[in-house]
Each structure stands twice: as structure tokens, then as C-alpha cells.
PDB file of C-alpha atoms in Angstrom:
ATOM      1  CA  ALA A   1     118.549  86.391 184.306  1.00 76.00           C
ATOM      2  CA  THR A   2     116.541  83.196 184.402  1.00 93.00           C
ATOM      3  CA  THR A   3     113.923  84.522 182.041  1.00 94.00           C
ATOM      4  CA  ALA A   4     116.623  85.638 179.645  1.00 93.00           C
ATOM      5  CA  ARG A   5     118.273  82.236 179.901  1.00 94.00           C
ATOM      6  CA  LEU A   6     114.951  80.472 179.314  1.00 95.00           C
ATOM      7  CA  GLN A   7     114.273  82.684 176.320  1.00 96.00           C
ATOM      8  CA  ALA A   8     117.738  81.944 174.939  1.00 95.00           C
ATOM      9  CA  ASP A   9     117.175  78.186 175.462  1.00 95.00           C
ATOM     10  CA  LEU A  10     113.777  78.501 173.784  1.00 96.00           C
ATOM     11  CA  VAL A  11     115.274  80.329 170.791  1.00 97.00           C
ATOM     12  CA  GLU A  12     118.021  77.693 170.541  1.00 97.00           C
ATOM     13  CA  ALA A  13     115.491  74.839 170.802  1.00 97.00           C
ATOM     14  CA  ARG A  14     113.288  76.488 168.161  1.00 97.00           C
ATOM     15  CA  SER A  15     116.335  76.898 165.891  1.00 97.00           C
ATOM     16  CA  ASP A  16     117.282  73.240 166.388  1.00 97.00           C
ATOM     17  CA  LEU A  17     113.718  72.135 165.596  1.00 98.00           C
ATOM     18  CA  GLU A  18     113.600  74.290 162.484  1.00 98.00           C
ATOM     19  CA  ALA A  19     116.922  72.830 161.323  1.00 98.00           C
ATOM     20  CA  LYS A  20     115.662  69.298 161.980  1.00 98.00           C
ATOM     21  CA  ASN A  21     112.395  70.068 160.141  1.00 98.00           C
ATOM     22  CA  ALA A  22     114.358  71.400 157.184  1.00 98.00           C
ATOM     23  CA  GLY A  23     116.471  68.231 157.170  1.00 97.00           C
ATOM     24  CA  LEU A  24     113.372  66.049 157.361  1.00 98.00           C
ATOM     25  CA  ALA A  25     111.694  68.022 154.574  1.00 98.00           C
ATOM     26  CA  ALA A  26     114.772  67.544 152.374  1.00 98.00           C
ATOM     27  CA  ALA A  27     114.845  63.803 153.165  1.00 98.00           C
ATOM     28  CA  ILE A  28     111.123  63.501 152.387  1.00 98.00           C
ATOM     29  CA  SER A  29     111.605  65.350 149.081  1.00 98.00           C
ATOM     30  CA  GLN A  30     114.455  62.996 148.160  1.00 98.00           C
ATOM     31  CA  LEU A  31     112.349  59.940 149.073  1.00 98.00           C
ATOM     32  CA  GLU A  32     109.465  61.264 146.982  1.00 98.00           C
ATOM     33  CA  ALA A  33     111.816  61.804 144.028  1.00 98.00           C
ATOM     34  CA  ASP A  34     113.248  58.274 144.457  1.00 98.00           C
ATOM     35  CA  LEU A  35     109.729  56.851 144.642  1.00 98.00           C
ATOM     36  CA  ALA A  36     108.667  58.687 141.475  1.00 98.00           C
ATOM     37  CA  GLU A  37     111.768  57.394 139.676  1.00 98.00           C
ATOM     38  CA  ALA A  38     111.126  53.833 140.874  1.00 98.00           C
ATOM     39  CA  ARG A  39     107.491  54.066 139.736  1.00 98.00           C
ATOM     40  CA  ALA A  40     108.528  55.318 136.289  1.00 98.00           C
ATOM     41  CA  ASP A  41     111.127  52.550 136.039  1.00 98.00           C
ATOM     42  CA  GLY A  42     108.507  49.981 137.080  1.00 98.00           C
ATOM     43  CA  GLU A  43     106.070  51.306 134.493  1.00 98.00           C
ATOM     44  CA  ASP A  44     108.753  51.112 131.781  1.00 98.00           C
ATOM     45  CA  LYS A  45     109.590  47.556 132.760  1.00 98.00           C
ATOM     46  CA  THR A  46     105.909  46.620 132.851  1.00 98.00           C
ATOM     47  CA  ALA A  47     105.397  48.065 129.368  1.00 98.00           C
ATOM     48  CA  ALA A  48     108.446  46.163 128.104  1.00 98.00           C
ATOM     49  CA  LEU A  49     107.155  42.919 129.630  1.00 97.00           C
ATOM     50  CA  GLU A  50     103.713  43.447 128.116  1.00 97.00           C
ATOM     51  CA  ALA A  51     105.309  44.042 124.704  1.00 97.00           C
ATOM     52  CA  ARG A  52     107.427  40.902 125.093  1.00 97.00           C
ATOM     53  CA  ASN A  53     104.386  38.881 126.178  1.00 97.00           C
ATOM     54  CA  SER A  54     102.491  40.100 123.131  1.00 96.00           C
ATOM     55  CA  GLU A  55     105.424  39.186 120.894  1.00 97.00           C
ATOM     56  CA  ASN A  56     105.680  35.763 122.537  1.00 97.00           C
ATOM     57  CA  ALA A  57     101.961  35.182 121.984  1.00 96.00           C
ATOM     58  CA  GLY A  58     102.443  36.001 118.304  1.00 96.00           C
ATOM     59  CA  LEU A  59     105.395  33.625 118.103  1.00 97.00           C
ATOM     60  CA  ALA A  60     103.391  30.905 119.852  1.00 97.00           C
ATOM     61  CA  GLY A  61     100.641  31.323 117.258  1.00 96.00           C
ATOM     62  CA  ALA A  62     103.167  31.110 114.436  1.00 97.00           C
ATOM     63  CA  ILE A  63     104.726  27.980 115.964  1.00 97.00           C
ATOM     64  CA  THR A  64     101.294  26.365 116.296  1.00 97.00           C
ATOM     65  CA  GLN A  65     100.576  27.142 112.628  1.00 98.00           C
ATOM     66  CA  LEU A  66     103.942  25.701 111.587  1.00 98.00           C
ATOM     67  CA  GLU A  67     103.258  22.547 113.610  1.00 98.00           C
ATOM     68  CA  THR A  68      99.875  22.225 111.903  1.00 98.00           C
ATOM     69  CA  ASN A  69     101.463  22.730 108.486  1.00 98.00           C
ATOM     70  CA  LEU A  70     104.137  20.161 109.319  1.00 98.00           C
ATOM     71  CA  SER A  71     101.533  17.593 110.411  1.00 98.00           C
ATOM     72  CA  GLU A  72      99.560  18.146 107.216  1.00 98.00           C
ATOM     73  CA  ALA A  73     102.721  17.840 105.110  1.00 98.00           C
ATOM     74  CA  ARG A  74     103.675  14.608 106.901  1.00 98.00           C
ATOM     75  CA  ALA A  75     100.221  13.152 106.314  1.00 98.00           C
ATOM     76  CA  GLU A  76     100.398  14.122 102.630  1.00 98.00           C
ATOM     77  CA  LEU A  77     103.894  12.636 102.347  1.00 98.00           C
ATOM     78  CA  GLU A  78     102.704   9.391 103.937  1.00 98.00           C
ATOM     79  CA  ALA A  79      99.766   9.242 101.512  1.00 97.00           C
ATOM     80  CA  LYS A  80     102.050   9.908  98.509  1.00 98.00           C
ATOM     81  CA  THR A  81     104.527   7.303  99.777  1.00 98.00           C
ATOM     82  CA  ALA A  82     101.726   4.752 100.051  1.00 97.00           C
ATOM     83  CA  GLU A  83     100.593   5.615  96.482  1.00 97.00           C
ATOM     84  CA  LEU A  84     104.169   5.256  95.237  1.00 98.00           C
ATOM     85  CA  GLU A  85     104.569   1.880  96.948  1.00 97.00           C
ATOM     86  CA  GLU A  86     101.278   0.753  95.389  1.00 96.00           C
ATOM     87  CA  LEU A  87     102.443   1.902  91.949  1.00 97.00           C
ATOM     88  CA  ARG A  88     105.787   0.132  92.436  1.00 96.00           C
ATOM     89  CA  ALA A  89     103.968  -3.053  93.448  1.00 95.00           C
ATOM     90  CA  GLN A  90     101.723  -2.775  90.388  1.00 95.00           C
ATOM     91  CA  ALA A  91     104.746  -2.160  88.159  1.00 95.00           C
ATOM     92  CA  ALA A  92     106.538  -5.169  89.649  1.00 93.00           C
ATOM     93  CA  ASP A  93     103.423  -7.308  89.132  1.00 90.00           C
ATOM     94  CA  HIS A  94     103.110  -6.030  85.563  1.00 92.00           C
ATOM     95  CA  LYS A  95     106.786  -6.671  84.877  1.00 89.00           C
ATOM     96  CA  HIS A  96     106.511 -10.159  86.342  1.00 86.00           C
ATOM     97  CA  ALA A  97     103.354 -10.856  84.329  1.00 85.00           C
ATOM     98  CA  SER A  98     105.025  -9.555  81.162  1.00 86.00           C
ATOM     99  CA  ALA A  99     108.096 -11.686  81.777  1.00 81.00           C
ATOM    100  CA  THR A 100     105.922 -14.742  82.426  1.00 83.00           C
ATOM    101  CA  ALA A 101     103.870 -14.049  79.293  1.00 78.00           C
ATOM    102  CA  GLU A 102     107.073 -13.675  77.271  1.00 76.00           C
ATOM    103  CA  GLU A 103     108.366 -16.997  78.577  1.00 76.00           C
ATOM    104  CA  HIS A 104     105.105 -18.698  77.618  1.00 75.00           C
ATOM    105  CA  THR A 105     105.182 -17.033  74.201  1.00 75.00           C
ATOM    106  CA  MET A 106     108.743 -18.169  73.578  1.00 73.00           C
ATOM    107  CA  GLU A 107     107.935 -21.740  74.483  1.00 69.00           C
TER     108      GLU A 107
END
């Protein structure tokens, strides 16, 4: 009777272990699937970040070019403004000289 009881306990223990192993195998499979999904998600996010970084680098280059163009345009505007002021001064001098010459001519 004891041998039969031991054999029955052994069969029950083996059955319990097999059930636990099956449960662990299912849990491991689920963890592996979750890990694969997380990796794929991480790769997608990494690719999106790399694309955004590339786009930002392009925008930074465009902004730098615009800043350069703006600086050049400002310098040109300042030069043209200085020329205009010089021409205005010359015109005022010429007008004053003409008015003075006219006064002397009239006298």
C-alpha cells in the first residue's frame, strides 16, 4: 500500500510540475512577445527621432542661411542709407550754393 501511495504521490507531483512548467512556458512566451513588441516600438521611435533630427538639422541650416542673408541685406541697406544721406547733403549744399549765387546775382 505504501508503494502504491508513493507512486500516486509521485504521479501527482509530476503532474503538478508539468502544469507549472506549462504555465511558466506560457509566461515566458508572453514575455518574449512583449519584449519583441517593445523592441519594435523602440526601433520605430528611434527611426522617427532620427528623421526629426535630420529635419531639424536641415531647418537649422536654412535658418543660418537666412540669418546670413539678413545680415548682408542690413549691411547693404546701411551702405545705401549712407549714400542717400551723402546725396541729400550734396543736394542741400548745391541748393544752398544756388540760392546764395542767385542772391549775389540779384544784387
